[in-house]
């Protein structure tokens, strides 16, 4: 089954490669915000709590992003450019993930929203007079990315936005047909996307691998020329590996932050099917114990606790914590241990919170409704 899922991952990479290289990158003067991930298009640590967009642009021109802000807990906009060819990390990754920051990000905390919920963001070399929201670009900028993170999936509304070149609005000259040399170059880029998809995203090396233990990742500084990681975020990860009768218990006291989440991914850095499975817990969804600690249980079968992270029956993969605007820029102090699933009841402290099968069914249904709310298209 896991081998078949590997081919699913590959087919999704093929589809994404063609969308980016043929349908998006070839039309920078007529941009279209392409969804990065969704329940059937995943890669590169996709986030089940997100809905992100990207568009290739031509930095010689100015652009306008307009529409409804929505109410997602976190948004960020970044202007990106091609990395230094000597950067080993960017050389390993596939575009657009390999692109680097070309200017300071525009964070949701700084975005001015009108009383009717709309916003306008100008992307230009110089800030126009009277512009309430401005994302600086340069002539080297070739991509704009828009991120949304959702905390309460059932209450927060996704944004509804579009991008257009100023002077290239609908009614102006339409894009010309692709020329043969353009298609040849685009197909080569799509092939490179697929090739790097199979090499860049996978398990850690066997040598020195630490299993079933959370550890903090160095937070890359938000700097021009740096990798476009989630601005304002910190991250911790664990490589989990569990037998069918085992579970991983992860405990921590949440650090004050705008929001946080813990998500499971398989060996290719993609989530299990979060339309039907509980693969992520955000702070709005988490049930804390009476002492304020959060207890997560990673297991192949329902462990009967509120914060179950479903492996999707994969035998190993990544667990990933993301904290946005965390106090002092830190992750929680982690405690984790691998146990036998049938011993879990005896191991948990007296008074630990439990979940009945009926409550679990309602929990999954509520989570699925939140996914449908975000992906109405």
Coordinates of C-alpha atoms in Angstrom, one line a residue:
X1 CA 0.0 0.0 0.0
X2 CA 2.8 2.5 0.8
X3 CA 4.4 1.7 -2.6
X4 CA 1.1 2.6 -4.3
X5 CA 1.0 5.8 -2.3
X6 CA 4.4 6.6 -3.6
X7 CA 3.0 6.5 -7.1
X8 CA 0.1 8.7 -6.0
X9 CA 2.7 11.2 -4.8
X10 CA 4.5 10.9 -8.2
X11 CA 1.3 11.5 -10.2
X12 CA 0.6 14.6 -8.1
X13 CA 4.1 15.9 -8.8
X14 CA 3.6 15.4 -12.5
X15 CA 0.4 17.4 -12.4
X16 CA 1.9 20.2 -10.3
X17 CA 5.0 20.4 -12.6
X18 CA 2.9 21.0 -15.6
X19 CA 0.6 23.5 -13.8
X20 CA 3.6 25.6 -12.6
X21 CA 5.8 25.4 -15.7
X22 CA 3.3 25.5 -18.5
X23 CA 0.2 27.3 -17.1
X24 CA 1.8 29.7 -14.6
X25 CA 5.4 30.6 -15.3
X26 CA 4.9 31.2 -19.0
X27 CA 2.4 34.0 -18.4
X28 CA 4.0 36.4 -15.9
X29 CA 2.4 39.5 -17.5
X30 CA -1.0 37.8 -17.2
X31 CA -0.7 36.2 -13.8
X32 CA -3.0 33.8 -12.0
X33 CA -2.9 32.9 -8.4
X34 CA -2.4 29.1 -8.4
X35 CA -3.3 27.2 -5.3
X36 CA -0.1 25.6 -3.9
X37 CA -1.8 22.6 -2.2
X38 CA -5.1 21.0 -1.6
X39 CA -6.4 17.6 -0.5
X40 CA -5.4 16.0 -3.8
X41 CA -2.3 18.1 -4.6
X42 CA 0.5 17.9 -2.0
X43 CA 4.2 18.3 -1.6
X44 CA 7.0 19.9 0.4
X45 CA 5.4 19.7 3.9
X46 CA 1.9 20.8 2.8
X47 CA -0.2 22.0 5.7
X48 CA -3.7 20.8 6.2
X49 CA -4.4 24.1 8.1
X50 CA -3.4 26.2 5.1
X51 CA -4.6 27.6 1.8
X52 CA -1.7 29.2 -0.1
X53 CA -1.3 30.7 -3.5
X54 CA 1.5 31.6 -5.9
X55 CA 1.8 33.5 -9.2
X56 CA 4.8 34.0 -11.4
X57 CA 5.2 37.7 -12.4
X58 CA 7.5 39.9 -14.4
X59 CA 9.4 42.3 -12.0
X60 CA 9.6 45.0 -14.7
X61 CA 5.9 45.7 -14.2
X62 CA 3.7 46.6 -11.2
X63 CA 0.8 44.4 -9.9
X64 CA -2.3 44.7 -7.8
X65 CA -3.8 42.1 -5.5
X66 CA -7.5 42.7 -4.5
X67 CA -10.4 40.9 -3.0
X68 CA -11.8 39.8 0.4
X69 CA -9.3 39.3 3.2
X70 CA -11.4 36.6 4.9
X71 CA -10.7 35.8 8.5
X72 CA -7.9 33.2 8.6
X73 CA -5.8 33.6 11.7
X74 CA -2.6 34.3 9.8
X75 CA -1.7 35.7 6.3
X76 CA 1.6 36.6 4.8
X77 CA 2.7 37.8 1.4
X78 CA 6.2 37.4 0.0
X79 CA 8.0 38.6 -3.2
X80 CA 10.4 36.0 -4.4
X81 CA 13.3 35.6 -6.9
X82 CA 15.6 33.0 -8.2
X83 CA 18.2 31.8 -5.6
X84 CA 22.0 32.0 -5.9
X85 CA 23.0 29.1 -8.1
X86 CA 25.7 28.2 -5.5
X87 CA 23.1 27.7 -2.7
X88 CA 23.1 23.9 -2.1
X89 CA 19.6 23.9 -0.5
X90 CA 18.0 25.8 -3.3
X91 CA 19.8 23.7 -5.9
X92 CA 18.3 20.6 -4.3
X93 CA 14.7 21.9 -4.2
X94 CA 12.4 22.4 -7.1
X95 CA 10.8 25.7 -8.0
X96 CA 8.8 27.4 -6.8
X97 CA 9.9 26.1 -3.4
X98 CA 13.5 26.9 -4.1
X99 CA 12.8 30.6 -4.7
X100 CA 14.2 33.1 -2.1
X101 CA 12.9 36.3 -0.5
X102 CA 13.5 39.4 -2.7
X103 CA 12.1 41.9 -0.1
X104 CA 10.6 42.1 3.4
X105 CA 7.4 40.1 3.8
X106 CA 4.0 41.8 4.2
X107 CA 2.4 40.2 7.3
X108 CA -1.2 40.0 8.1
X109 CA -0.7 42.1 11.2
X110 CA 0.3 45.0 8.9
X111 CA -2.4 44.6 6.3
X112 CA -5.1 47.3 6.2
X113 CA -8.6 45.9 5.6
X114 CA -11.5 48.1 4.6
X115 CA -14.8 48.0 6.7
X116 CA -16.4 45.8 4.0
X117 CA -13.6 43.2 4.4
X118 CA -11.8 44.0 1.2
X119 CA -8.1 44.8 0.7
X120 CA -5.9 46.1 -2.0
X121 CA -2.1 45.4 -2.1
X122 CA 0.1 47.1 -4.6
X123 CA 3.3 45.2 -5.7
X124 CA 5.7 47.7 -7.1
X125 CA 9.3 49.0 -6.9
X126 CA 8.2 52.2 -5.2
X127 CA 5.3 52.7 -2.9
X128 CA 2.6 54.7 -4.7
X129 CA 1.1 57.7 -2.9
X130 CA -1.9 56.8 -0.8
X131 CA -1.3 53.0 -1.0
X132 CA -2.5 51.4 2.2
X133 CA -0.8 48.1 1.6
X134 CA 2.5 47.7 -0.3
X135 CA 4.6 44.7 -1.1
X136 CA 8.0 45.8 -2.5
X137 CA 9.2 44.0 -5.6
X138 CA 12.3 44.5 -7.7
X139 CA 13.1 43.8 -11.4
X140 CA 14.4 40.5 -10.2
X141 CA 11.2 39.5 -8.6
X142 CA 9.5 36.6 -10.5
X143 CA 7.0 35.2 -8.0
X144 CA 4.5 36.4 -5.4
X145 CA 3.2 34.0 -2.7
X146 CA 0.2 34.4 -0.5
X147 CA -0.1 32.3 2.7
X148 CA -3.2 31.7 4.9
X149 CA -3.2 29.6 8.1
X150 CA -6.5 28.5 9.6
X151 CA -6.8 27.9 13.4
X152 CA -10.6 27.3 13.8
X153 CA -11.4 25.6 10.5
X154 CA -15.1 25.9 11.0
X155 CA -15.3 29.6 11.7
X156 CA -12.6 31.3 9.8
X157 CA -13.3 32.3 6.2
X158 CA -10.8 31.9 3.4
X159 CA -9.7 34.9 1.3
X160 CA -11.1 35.5 -2.2
X161 CA -8.5 37.4 -4.1
X162 CA -6.9 37.8 -7.6
X163 CA -3.8 39.4 -9.0
X164 CA -3.5 41.5 -12.1
X165 CA -0.7 43.5 -13.8
X166 CA -1.4 47.2 -13.6
X167 CA -2.2 48.2 -17.2
X168 CA -3.0 44.6 -18.0
X169 CA -6.5 44.3 -16.6
X170 CA -9.2 42.3 -18.4
X171 CA -10.0 44.1 -21.6
X172 CA -6.3 44.8 -22.4
X173 CA -4.4 42.7 -24.9
X174 CA -4.7 39.0 -24.1
X175 CA -1.7 36.8 -23.9
X176 CA -0.3 35.4 -27.1
X177 CA -0.2 31.7 -27.9
X178 CA 2.7 29.8 -26.6
X179 CA 5.6 29.5 -29.0
X180 CA 7.3 26.2 -29.6
X181 CA 10.5 27.2 -27.9
X182 CA 8.5 28.4 -24.9
X183 CA 6.7 25.0 -24.6
X184 CA 10.0 23.1 -25.0
X185 CA 11.5 25.1 -22.1
X186 CA 8.3 24.7 -20.0
X187 CA 8.3 20.9 -20.5
X188 CA 11.9 20.7 -19.4
X189 CA 11.1 22.7 -16.2
X190 CA 8.2 20.4 -15.5
X191 CA 10.5 17.4 -15.9
X192 CA 12.9 19.0 -13.5
X193 CA 10.1 19.6 -11.0
X194 CA 9.2 16.0 -11.0
X195 CA 12.8 14.7 -10.8
X196 CA 13.5 16.9 -7.8
X197 CA 10.2 16.0 -6.2
X198 CA 11.5 12.4 -5.9
X199 CA 14.9 13.4 -4.4
X200 CA 14.3 16.5 -2.3
X201 CA 11.5 15.3 -0.1
X202 CA 12.0 12.1 1.8
X203 CA 13.1 10.5 5.0
X204 CA 16.2 11.6 7.0
X205 CA 19.4 9.7 6.5
X206 CA 19.6 6.4 8.4
X207 CA 22.9 7.4 9.9
X208 CA 22.3 9.6 12.9
X209 CA 18.5 9.3 12.6
X210 CA 16.6 10.0 15.9
X211 CA 13.2 8.3 16.0
X212 CA 10.1 9.2 18.0
X213 CA 11.6 12.3 19.7
X214 CA 10.7 15.9 19.0
X215 CA 13.5 18.3 18.4
X216 CA 13.7 22.0 17.4
X217 CA 14.7 23.1 13.9
X218 CA 16.8 26.2 13.6
X219 CA 14.5 29.0 12.5
X220 CA 15.9 30.5 9.2
X221 CA 16.2 34.3 9.5
X222 CA 13.7 36.2 7.5
X223 CA 16.2 38.0 5.2
X224 CA 16.4 39.0 1.6
X225 CA 18.1 36.1 -0.2
X226 CA 16.9 33.6 2.4
X227 CA 14.5 30.7 1.9
X228 CA 10.9 31.6 1.9
X229 CA 9.9 29.8 5.2
X230 CA 6.7 30.8 7.0
X231 CA 7.5 34.4 8.1
X232 CA 7.3 34.6 11.9
X233 CA 7.2 30.9 12.4
X234 CA 9.2 28.4 14.5
X235 CA 9.3 24.7 13.9
X236 CA 10.0 21.4 15.7
X237 CA 9.9 17.9 14.1
X238 CA 10.1 14.2 14.9
X239 CA 10.7 11.2 12.7
X240 CA 8.1 8.8 14.0
X241 CA 8.3 5.0 13.3
X242 CA 5.6 2.8 14.9
X243 CA 4.6 -0.9 14.7
X244 CA 0.9 -1.6 14.2
X245 CA 0.5 -2.1 18.0
X246 CA 2.5 0.9 19.1
X247 CA 1.7 4.6 19.8
X248 CA 3.8 7.7 20.3
X249 CA 2.7 10.0 23.2
X250 CA 3.8 13.6 22.8
X251 CA 3.2 16.1 25.6
X252 CA 4.0 19.8 26.0
X253 CA 2.8 23.0 27.5
X254 CA 1.8 25.4 24.7
X255 CA 4.0 28.5 24.3
X256 CA 1.9 31.7 24.0
X257 CA 1.6 32.4 20.3
X258 CA -0.7 33.7 17.6
X259 CA -1.4 30.1 16.8
X260 CA 0.3 26.7 16.7
X261 CA -0.3 23.3 15.2
X262 CA 1.2 19.8 15.1
X263 CA 0.8 17.8 11.9
X264 CA 1.6 14.3 10.7
X265 CA 3.2 13.7 7.3
X266 CA 4.4 10.5 5.6
X267 CA 7.9 9.8 4.3
X268 CA 7.5 12.2 1.4
X269 CA 6.5 15.1 3.6
X270 CA 2.8 15.0 2.7
X271 CA -0.2 14.6 4.9
X272 CA -2.6 11.7 4.9
X273 CA -6.1 12.4 3.6
X274 CA -7.3 15.1 6.0
X275 CA -10.7 15.1 4.5
X276 CA -11.3 11.8 6.4
X277 CA -8.5 11.5 9.0
X278 CA -7.3 13.6 12.0
X279 CA -3.8 14.4 10.8
X280 CA -3.3 17.8 12.5
X281 CA -4.3 19.5 15.7
X282 CA -4.3 23.3 15.9
X283 CA -4.5 25.2 19.2
X284 CA -8.2 26.1 18.5
X285 CA -8.9 22.3 18.1
X286 CA -6.7 21.0 20.9
X287 CA -8.2 19.7 24.1
X288 CA -5.8 20.5 27.0
X289 CA -5.6 18.6 30.2
X290 CA -6.6 20.3 33.4
X291 CA -3.0 21.2 34.1
X292 CA -2.8 23.1 30.8
X293 CA -0.6 20.6 29.0
X294 CA -1.4 19.2 25.6
X295 CA -1.2 15.4 25.1
X296 CA -1.1 14.1 21.5
X297 CA -1.2 10.4 20.7
X298 CA 0.2 9.3 17.3
X299 CA -1.3 5.9 16.5
X300 CA -2.6 3.7 13.7
X301 CA -5.9 3.1 15.5
X302 CA -8.1 5.3 17.6
X303 CA -6.4 5.5 21.0
X304 CA -9.5 7.0 22.7
X305 CA -8.0 10.4 23.6
X306 CA -9.1 13.8 22.3
X307 CA -5.9 14.7 20.4
X308 CA -5.4 11.7 18.1
X309 CA -3.0 12.1 15.2
X310 CA -3.9 9.4 12.7
X311 CA -0.9 7.9 10.9
X312 CA -3.1 7.0 7.9
X313 CA -1.7 3.5 8.4
X314 CA 1.8 4.6 7.2
X315 CA 4.5 2.9 9.2
X316 CA 6.7 6.0 9.6
X317 CA 7.0 9.7 8.7
X318 CA 7.3 13.2 10.0
X319 CA 5.6 15.0 12.9
X320 CA 5.8 18.8 12.5
X321 CA 5.1 21.6 15.0
X322 CA 4.6 25.1 13.7
X323 CA 4.3 28.1 16.0
X324 CA 3.4 31.5 14.6
X325 CA 4.6 34.6 16.4
X326 CA 5.6 32.5 19.4
X327 CA 6.7 34.2 22.6
X328 CA 10.4 34.8 22.5
X329 CA 10.5 32.9 19.2
X330 CA 10.7 29.6 20.9
X331 CA 9.1 26.1 20.6
X332 CA 7.6 24.2 23.6
X333 CA 9.6 21.9 25.8
X334 CA 8.8 18.4 24.5
X335 CA 8.2 15.1 26.2
X336 CA 7.7 12.0 24.0
X337 CA 7.7 8.2 24.5
X338 CA 6.8 5.2 22.4
X339 CA 4.4 2.8 24.1
X340 CA 2.2 -0.3 23.3
X341 CA -1.3 0.9 22.3
X342 CA -3.0 -1.6 24.6
X343 CA -1.0 -0.3 27.5
X344 CA -2.0 3.3 26.9
X345 CA -4.9 3.3 29.5
X346 CA -2.5 2.1 32.2
X347 CA 0.2 4.6 31.3
X348 CA -2.0 7.7 31.2
X349 CA -2.5 9.5 34.5
X350 CA -5.7 9.3 36.4
X351 CA -8.2 11.9 35.2
X352 CA -6.7 12.0 31.7
X353 CA -9.3 13.1 29.2
X354 CA -10.9 10.5 27.0
X355 CA -13.0 10.4 23.8
X356 CA -15.8 8.0 23.1
X357 CA -16.5 6.5 19.6
X358 CA -19.5 8.8 19.2
X359 CA -17.4 11.9 20.1
X360 CA -14.7 10.8 17.6
X361 CA -17.2 10.5 14.8
X362 CA -18.5 14.0 15.5
X363 CA -15.0 15.3 15.7
X364 CA -14.0 13.9 12.3
X365 CA -17.3 15.2 10.8
X366 CA -16.6 18.7 12.1
X367 CA -13.0 18.7 10.8
X368 CA -14.2 17.5 7.4
X369 CA -16.8 20.3 7.3
X370 CA -13.9 22.8 7.9
X371 CA -12.0 21.4 5.0
X372 CA -15.0 21.7 2.7
X373 CA -15.5 25.3 3.9
X374 CA -12.0 26.2 2.8
X375 CA -12.0 24.4 -0.5
X376 CA -15.4 25.4 -1.9
X377 CA -14.0 25.2 -5.5

